[in-house]
mmCIF file of C-alpha atoms in Angstrom:
data_model
loop_
_atom_site.group_PDB
_atom_site.id
_atom_site.type_symbol
_atom_site.label_atom_id
_atom_site.label_comp_id
_atom_site.label_asym_id
_atom_site.label_seq_id
_atom_site.Cartn_x
_atom_site.Cartn_y
_atom_site.Cartn_z
ATOM 1 C CA MET A 1 -37.847 -79.944 12.145
ATOM 2 C CA LYS A 2 -39.917 -82.938 11.758
ATOM 3 C CA THR A 3 -39.665 -83.418 15.389
ATOM 4 C CA THR A 4 -40.440 -79.569 16.512
ATOM 5 C CA PHE A 5 -43.522 -79.754 13.584
ATOM 6 C CA THR A 6 -44.993 -83.021 15.638
ATOM 7 C CA MET A 7 -44.692 -81.469 19.017
ATOM 8 C CA ILE A 8 -46.251 -78.269 18.022
ATOM 9 C CA ALA A 9 -49.301 -80.677 16.478
ATOM 10 C CA LEU A 10 -49.685 -82.611 19.822
ATOM 11 C CA LEU A 11 -49.595 -79.564 21.605
ATOM 12 C CA ALA A 12 -52.685 -78.141 19.554
ATOM 13 C CA MET A 13 -54.518 -81.515 19.751
ATOM 14 C CA PHE A 14 -53.712 -81.618 23.959
ATOM 15 C CA SER A 15 -55.088 -77.825 24.166
ATOM 16 C CA PHE A 16 -58.112 -78.773 21.790
ATOM 17 C CA THR A 17 -59.173 -81.134 23.664
ATOM 18 C CA SER A 18 -58.408 -79.860 27.176
ATOM 19 C CA CYS A 19 -60.644 -76.691 26.096
ATOM 20 C CA LYS A 20 -63.392 -79.745 24.749
ATOM 21 C CA LYS A 21 -63.575 -81.001 28.189
ATOM 22 C CA ASN A 22 -63.794 -78.075 29.788
ATOM 23 C CA SER A 23 -66.057 -76.516 27.865
ATOM 24 C CA GLU A 24 -68.459 -79.821 28.646
ATOM 25 C CA LYS A 25 -68.073 -79.085 32.563
ATOM 26 C CA VAL A 26 -69.831 -76.204 32.263
ATOM 27 C CA VAL A 27 -72.901 -75.923 33.298
ATOM 28 C CA THR A 28 -75.783 -72.980 32.319
ATOM 29 C CA THR A 29 -78.101 -72.016 35.576
ATOM 30 C CA GLU A 30 -81.076 -69.526 34.406
ATOM 31 C CA THR A 31 -82.435 -67.694 37.185
ATOM 32 C CA LYS A 32 -86.071 -68.556 36.890
ATOM 33 C CA VAL A 33 -87.768 -65.388 38.161
ATOM 34 C CA GLU A 34 -91.452 -66.012 39.335
ATOM 35 C CA GLU A 35 -94.287 -63.846 38.352
ATOM 36 C CA THR A 36 -95.003 -62.365 41.696
ATOM 37 C CA LYS A 37 -99.435 -61.550 41.252
ATOM 38 C CA THR A 38 -100.352 -58.492 43.659
ATOM 39 C CA PRO A 39 -103.899 -60.102 45.100
ATOM 40 C CA VAL A 40 -106.564 -58.584 43.712
ATOM 41 C CA ALA A 41 -109.074 -57.840 46.423
ATOM 42 C CA GLU A 42 -112.524 -58.451 45.721
ATOM 43 C CA LYS A 43 -114.799 -55.436 45.161
ATOM 44 C CA VAL A 44 -117.356 -55.153 47.975
ATOM 45 C CA PRO A 45 -120.571 -53.736 46.765
ATOM 46 C CA VAL A 46 -121.245 -50.121 48.358
ATOM 47 C CA PHE A 47 -124.940 -50.226 49.640
ATOM 48 C CA GLU A 48 -127.090 -47.467 48.459
ATOM 49 C CA PRO A 49 -130.347 -47.077 50.917
ATOM 50 C CA PHE A 50 -134.166 -48.153 48.774
ATOM 51 C CA LYS A 51 -137.668 -48.111 49.052
ATOM 52 C CA VAL A 52 -139.757 -50.148 49.790
ATOM 53 C CA MET A 53 -143.393 -50.843 49.775
ATOM 54 C CA ALA A 54 -144.828 -53.886 52.378
ATOM 55 C CA VAL A 55 -147.862 -54.830 51.927
ATOM 56 C CA THR A 56 -149.979 -56.999 54.819
ATOM 57 C CA HIS A 57 -153.656 -58.121 54.073
ATOM 58 C CA ILE A 58 -156.012 -61.394 54.845
ATOM 59 C CA VAL A 59 -157.107 -63.716 52.143
ATOM 60 C CA LYS A 60 -159.269 -66.632 52.149
ATOM 61 C CA ASP A 61 -156.730 -69.121 50.444
ATOM 62 C CA PHE A 62 -153.208 -68.736 50.212
ATOM 63 C CA ASP A 63 -152.833 -70.729 47.110
ATOM 64 C CA ALA A 64 -155.324 -69.285 45.077
ATOM 65 C CA TRP A 65 -154.172 -65.887 45.965
ATOM 66 C CA LYS A 66 -150.592 -66.343 45.220
ATOM 67 C CA LYS A 67 -151.267 -67.592 41.738
ATOM 68 C CA GLY A 68 -153.293 -64.514 41.223
ATOM 69 C CA PHE A 69 -150.888 -62.388 42.619
ATOM 70 C CA ASP A 70 -147.630 -63.719 40.160
ATOM 71 C CA GLU A 71 -150.093 -63.291 37.303
ATOM 72 C CA HIS A 72 -150.239 -59.366 38.253
ATOM 73 C CA GLU A 73 -146.494 -59.119 38.397
ATOM 74 C CA SER A 74 -146.388 -57.113 35.102
ATOM 75 C CA THR A 75 -148.586 -54.492 36.269
ATOM 76 C CA ARG A 76 -146.703 -53.949 39.117
ATOM 77 C CA THR A 77 -143.557 -53.731 37.310
ATOM 78 C CA ALA A 78 -145.018 -51.092 35.313
ATOM 79 C CA SER A 79 -145.311 -49.259 38.474
ATOM 80 C CA GLY A 80 -141.926 -49.666 39.442
ATOM 81 C CA LEU A 81 -142.289 -52.756 41.723
ATOM 82 C CA THR A 82 -140.044 -55.318 42.488
ATOM 83 C CA LYS A 83 -140.383 -58.352 44.418
ATOM 84 C CA ILE A 84 -138.094 -58.935 47.094
ATOM 85 C CA ALA A 85 -140.011 -61.252 49.745
ATOM 86 C CA VAL A 86 -143.581 -62.806 49.876
ATOM 87 C CA CYS A 87 -143.995 -64.032 53.087
ATOM 88 C CA ARG A 88 -146.717 -65.908 55.691
ATOM 89 C CA ASP A 89 -147.265 -65.173 59.376
ATOM 90 C CA MET A 90 -146.441 -67.737 61.703
ATOM 91 C CA VAL A 91 -149.851 -67.919 63.424
ATOM 92 C CA ASN A 92 -152.527 -67.165 60.380
ATOM 93 C CA PRO A 93 -150.697 -68.729 57.324
ATOM 94 C CA ASN A 94 -153.688 -66.956 55.456
ATOM 95 C CA LYS A 95 -152.268 -63.381 56.733
ATOM 96 C CA VAL A 96 -149.645 -62.516 54.375
ATOM 97 C CA ILE A 97 -146.592 -59.545 53.800
ATOM 98 C CA ILE A 98 -145.077 -58.783 50.502
ATOM 99 C CA PHE A 99 -142.207 -56.654 50.086
ATOM 100 C CA LEU A 100 -141.819 -54.838 46.916
ATOM 101 C CA LYS A 101 -138.872 -52.154 46.273
ATOM 102 C CA VAL A 102 -140.110 -48.995 44.839
ATOM 103 C CA ALA A 103 -138.401 -47.334 42.049
ATOM 104 C CA ASP A 104 -141.003 -44.359 41.711
ATOM 105 C CA LEU A 105 -142.488 -43.185 45.654
ATOM 106 C CA GLN A 106 -145.677 -41.733 43.331
ATOM 107 C CA LYS A 107 -145.919 -44.407 41.145
ATOM 108 C CA ALA A 108 -146.220 -46.865 43.762
ATOM 109 C CA LYS A 109 -148.578 -44.669 45.744
ATOM 110 C CA ASP A 110 -150.630 -44.516 42.498
ATOM 111 C CA PHE A 111 -150.589 -48.191 42.147
ATOM 112 C CA ALA A 112 -151.909 -48.726 45.670
ATOM 113 C CA ALA A 113 -154.944 -46.505 45.062
ATOM 114 C CA SER A 114 -155.937 -47.844 41.374
ATOM 115 C CA PRO A 115 -159.094 -49.343 41.145
ATOM 116 C CA ASN A 116 -157.592 -52.258 39.102
ATOM 117 C CA LEU A 117 -155.786 -53.350 42.081
ATOM 118 C CA LYS A 118 -158.673 -53.190 44.227
ATOM 119 C CA GLU A 119 -160.392 -55.451 41.982
ATOM 120 C CA VAL A 120 -157.452 -57.633 40.832
ATOM 121 C CA MET A 121 -157.660 -57.999 45.714
ATOM 122 C CA GLN A 122 -160.754 -59.301 45.585
ATOM 123 C CA LYS A 123 -160.911 -61.419 42.878
ATOM 124 C CA VAL A 124 -157.742 -63.211 44.263
ATOM 125 C CA GLY A 125 -159.735 -63.673 47.471
ATOM 126 C CA VAL A 126 -158.018 -60.739 50.181
ATOM 127 C CA ILE A 127 -160.774 -60.256 53.061
ATOM 128 C CA SER A 128 -159.158 -57.951 55.276
ATOM 129 C CA LYS A 129 -157.949 -54.012 54.277
ATOM 130 C CA PRO A 130 -154.569 -53.907 53.360
ATOM 131 C CA GLU A 131 -152.028 -52.165 55.529
ATOM 132 C CA ILE A 132 -149.514 -50.500 53.491
ATOM 133 C CA VAL A 133 -146.026 -48.674 54.366
ATOM 134 C CA TYR A 134 -143.669 -47.118 52.497
ATOM 135 C CA ALA A 135 -140.420 -47.096 54.237
ATOM 136 C CA ASP A 136 -136.431 -46.116 53.309
ATOM 137 C CA VAL A 137 -133.989 -49.341 54.321
ATOM 138 C CA VAL A 138 -131.048 -47.689 55.624
ATOM 139 C CA ARG A 139 -128.895 -50.723 56.106
ATOM 140 C CA PHE A 140 -129.706 -54.327 54.571
ATOM 141 C CA GLU A 141 -127.460 -57.598 54.957
ATOM 142 C CA GLU A 142 -128.366 -60.858 53.339
ATOM 143 C CA SER A 143 -128.967 -63.753 55.634
ATOM 144 C CA PRO A 144 -128.555 -67.277 55.322
ATOM 145 C CA ALA A 145 -130.803 -68.555 53.098
ATOM 146 C CA LYS A 146 -131.274 -71.867 55.367
ATOM 147 C CA PHE A 147 -133.036 -68.933 57.793
ATOM 148 C CA LYS A 148 -136.267 -68.748 55.911
ATOM 149 C CA ASP A 149 -137.925 -67.350 59.963
ATOM 150 C CA ARG A 150 -138.194 -63.153 60.453
ATOM 151 C CA ILE A 151 -139.058 -61.258 63.096
ATOM 152 C CA ARG A 152 -139.697 -57.874 62.300
ATOM 153 C CA VAL A 153 -139.938 -55.237 65.454
ATOM 154 C CA GLY A 154 -142.088 -51.858 64.966
ATOM 155 C CA HIS A 155 -141.668 -48.849 67.369
ATOM 156 C CA LYS A 156 -141.676 -44.985 67.468
ATOM 157 C CA VAL A 157 -138.264 -43.461 68.976
ATOM 158 C CA LYS A 158 -137.656 -40.136 70.119
ATOM 159 C CA ASP A 159 -135.055 -39.189 67.695
ATOM 160 C CA PHE A 160 -133.594 -41.540 65.359
ATOM 161 C CA ASP A 161 -130.046 -40.706 65.425
ATOM 162 C CA ALA A 162 -129.960 -41.244 69.485
ATOM 163 C CA TRP A 163 -131.396 -44.514 69.282
ATOM 164 C CA LEU A 164 -129.079 -45.958 66.139
ATOM 165 C CA LYS A 165 -126.096 -45.358 68.974
ATOM 166 C CA VAL A 166 -127.517 -47.250 71.437
ATOM 167 C CA TYR A 167 -129.000 -49.928 68.896
ATOM 168 C CA ASP A 168 -125.579 -50.162 67.519
ATOM 169 C CA ALA A 169 -123.719 -50.453 71.097
ATOM 170 C CA GLU A 170 -126.219 -53.604 71.897
ATOM 171 C CA GLY A 171 -123.641 -54.952 68.663
ATOM 172 C CA ALA A 172 -125.105 -57.628 65.701
ATOM 173 C CA ALA A 173 -122.618 -60.002 68.010
ATOM 174 C CA THR A 174 -125.160 -59.959 70.967
ATOM 175 C CA ARG A 175 -128.290 -60.001 68.921
ATOM 176 C CA ALA A 176 -126.658 -62.965 66.925
ATOM 177 C CA ALA A 177 -126.027 -64.531 70.083
ATOM 178 C CA ASN A 178 -129.917 -64.356 70.985
ATOM 179 C CA GLY A 179 -130.990 -66.131 67.858
ATOM 180 C CA LEU A 180 -131.134 -62.520 65.983
ATOM 181 C CA ILE A 181 -129.628 -61.949 62.955
ATOM 182 C CA ASP A 182 -129.822 -58.625 61.402
ATOM 183 C CA ARG A 183 -131.261 -58.180 58.205
ATOM 184 C CA ALA A 184 -133.018 -55.023 57.390
ATOM 185 C CA LEU A 185 -133.275 -51.670 59.275
ATOM 186 C CA SER A 186 -135.859 -49.085 57.562
ATOM 187 C CA ARG A 187 -137.719 -46.231 58.256
ATOM 188 C CA SER A 188 -140.923 -44.678 57.609
ATOM 189 C CA ILE A 189 -140.768 -42.263 54.636
ATOM 190 C CA ASP A 190 -144.251 -40.792 56.397
ATOM 191 C CA ASP A 191 -142.541 -40.555 60.026
ATOM 192 C CA PRO A 192 -138.712 -40.987 60.464
ATOM 193 C CA ASN A 193 -138.923 -41.799 63.274
ATOM 194 C CA MET A 194 -141.152 -44.851 63.629
ATOM 195 C CA VAL A 195 -138.391 -47.788 63.053
ATOM 196 C CA TYR A 196 -138.673 -50.967 61.385
ATOM 197 C CA ILE A 197 -136.413 -53.927 62.333
ATOM 198 C CA THR A 198 -136.071 -57.059 60.613
ATOM 199 C CA PHE A 199 -134.381 -60.099 61.699
ATOM 200 C CA ALA A 200 -133.676 -63.688 60.352
ATOM 201 C CA VAL A 201 -133.948 -66.478 63.059
ATOM 202 C CA SER A 202 -131.235 -69.373 63.778
ATOM 203 C CA ASP A 203 -132.685 -69.938 66.952
ATOM 204 C CA MET A 204 -136.709 -68.940 67.696
ATOM 205 C CA ALA A 205 -136.695 -69.949 71.417
ATOM 206 C CA LYS A 206 -133.892 -67.703 72.430
ATOM 207 C CA ALA A 207 -135.250 -65.141 69.981
ATOM 208 C CA LYS A 208 -138.308 -64.860 71.986
ATOM 209 C CA ALA A 209 -136.604 -65.109 75.256
ATOM 210 C CA ARG A 210 -134.686 -62.131 74.191
ATOM 211 C CA LEU A 211 -137.482 -60.289 73.298
ATOM 212 C CA ALA A 212 -138.584 -60.954 76.697
ATOM 213 C CA ASP A 213 -135.441 -59.753 78.972
ATOM 214 C CA PRO A 214 -135.866 -57.000 80.660
ATOM 215 C CA ALA A 215 -132.192 -56.184 79.652
ATOM 216 C CA LEU A 216 -133.209 -55.877 75.946
ATOM 217 C CA LYS A 217 -136.643 -53.364 77.709
ATOM 218 C CA LYS A 218 -134.043 -51.034 78.871
ATOM 219 C CA ILE A 219 -132.188 -50.599 76.363
ATOM 220 C CA MET A 220 -135.173 -49.571 74.258
ATOM 221 C CA THR A 221 -135.465 -47.318 76.927
ATOM 222 C CA ASP A 222 -132.450 -45.889 76.952
ATOM 223 C CA GLY A 223 -132.775 -45.435 73.259
ATOM 224 C CA GLY A 224 -135.947 -43.337 73.483
ATOM 225 C CA VAL A 225 -138.136 -46.033 72.410
ATOM 226 C CA MET A 226 -141.645 -44.126 72.605
ATOM 227 C CA SER A 227 -144.188 -47.149 71.776
ATOM 228 C CA LYS A 228 -145.141 -50.415 72.550
ATOM 229 C CA PRO A 229 -143.105 -52.624 69.752
ATOM 230 C CA VAL A 230 -145.234 -54.157 67.208
ATOM 231 C CA ILE A 231 -143.595 -57.545 66.847
ATOM 232 C CA ASP A 232 -144.610 -59.833 63.691
ATOM 233 C CA PHE A 233 -143.258 -63.584 63.400
ATOM 234 C CA TYR A 234 -143.337 -64.894 60.120
ATOM 235 C CA THR A 235 -141.837 -66.811 57.174
ATOM 236 C CA SER A 236 -140.449 -65.933 53.787
ATOM 237 C CA VAL A 237 -142.105 -68.399 51.165
ATOM 238 C CA GLU A 238 -139.600 -66.427 48.325
#
């Protein structure tokens, strides 16, 4: 009986030890599931056409004029006008072009016709009659900040939609290869077939060569350009 009990005890101990060793060999593996993050597409701002007021005039001294112009900002703001750019003509640095974004067209026109503005302009040294153009900007793209030089081409077309097809067929890549980076495309509010195209210039020599290129003249003819283009060369100072 004692022998039988001893054998049972030994068997029990063996089974316990065996189970313990087997349990030590068991490796628990957990499958780590990595979170799959869906890329969030960047929201591209939708362009909304806007109105501009472009003012061109000649001043006695640019620095003196600029000081007075800056001091008059609150009056412009009250009339719904926001500064887009101040530019200087490349040939005559005292010829200034100011681009203002228009919130209310009638307010902008009232501002332009106000006696107060005439007094301010005389005070800051404006010596020519201002040339004012109101336009709808139908396309606008920011250009690299390092390119400050601008070329603006203004001409009248027979039909804007027909002209635009020819302009688009030429393509932004072709213009860029010739030193002309698309920036703004505008239509005069008073005459929608009067078109203004503004380029940032990456290479002035190439740009001037392109403007004189017979191939470009043919493109303009095919697009129905009716008037001799008026071309302005200027530099954005802010």
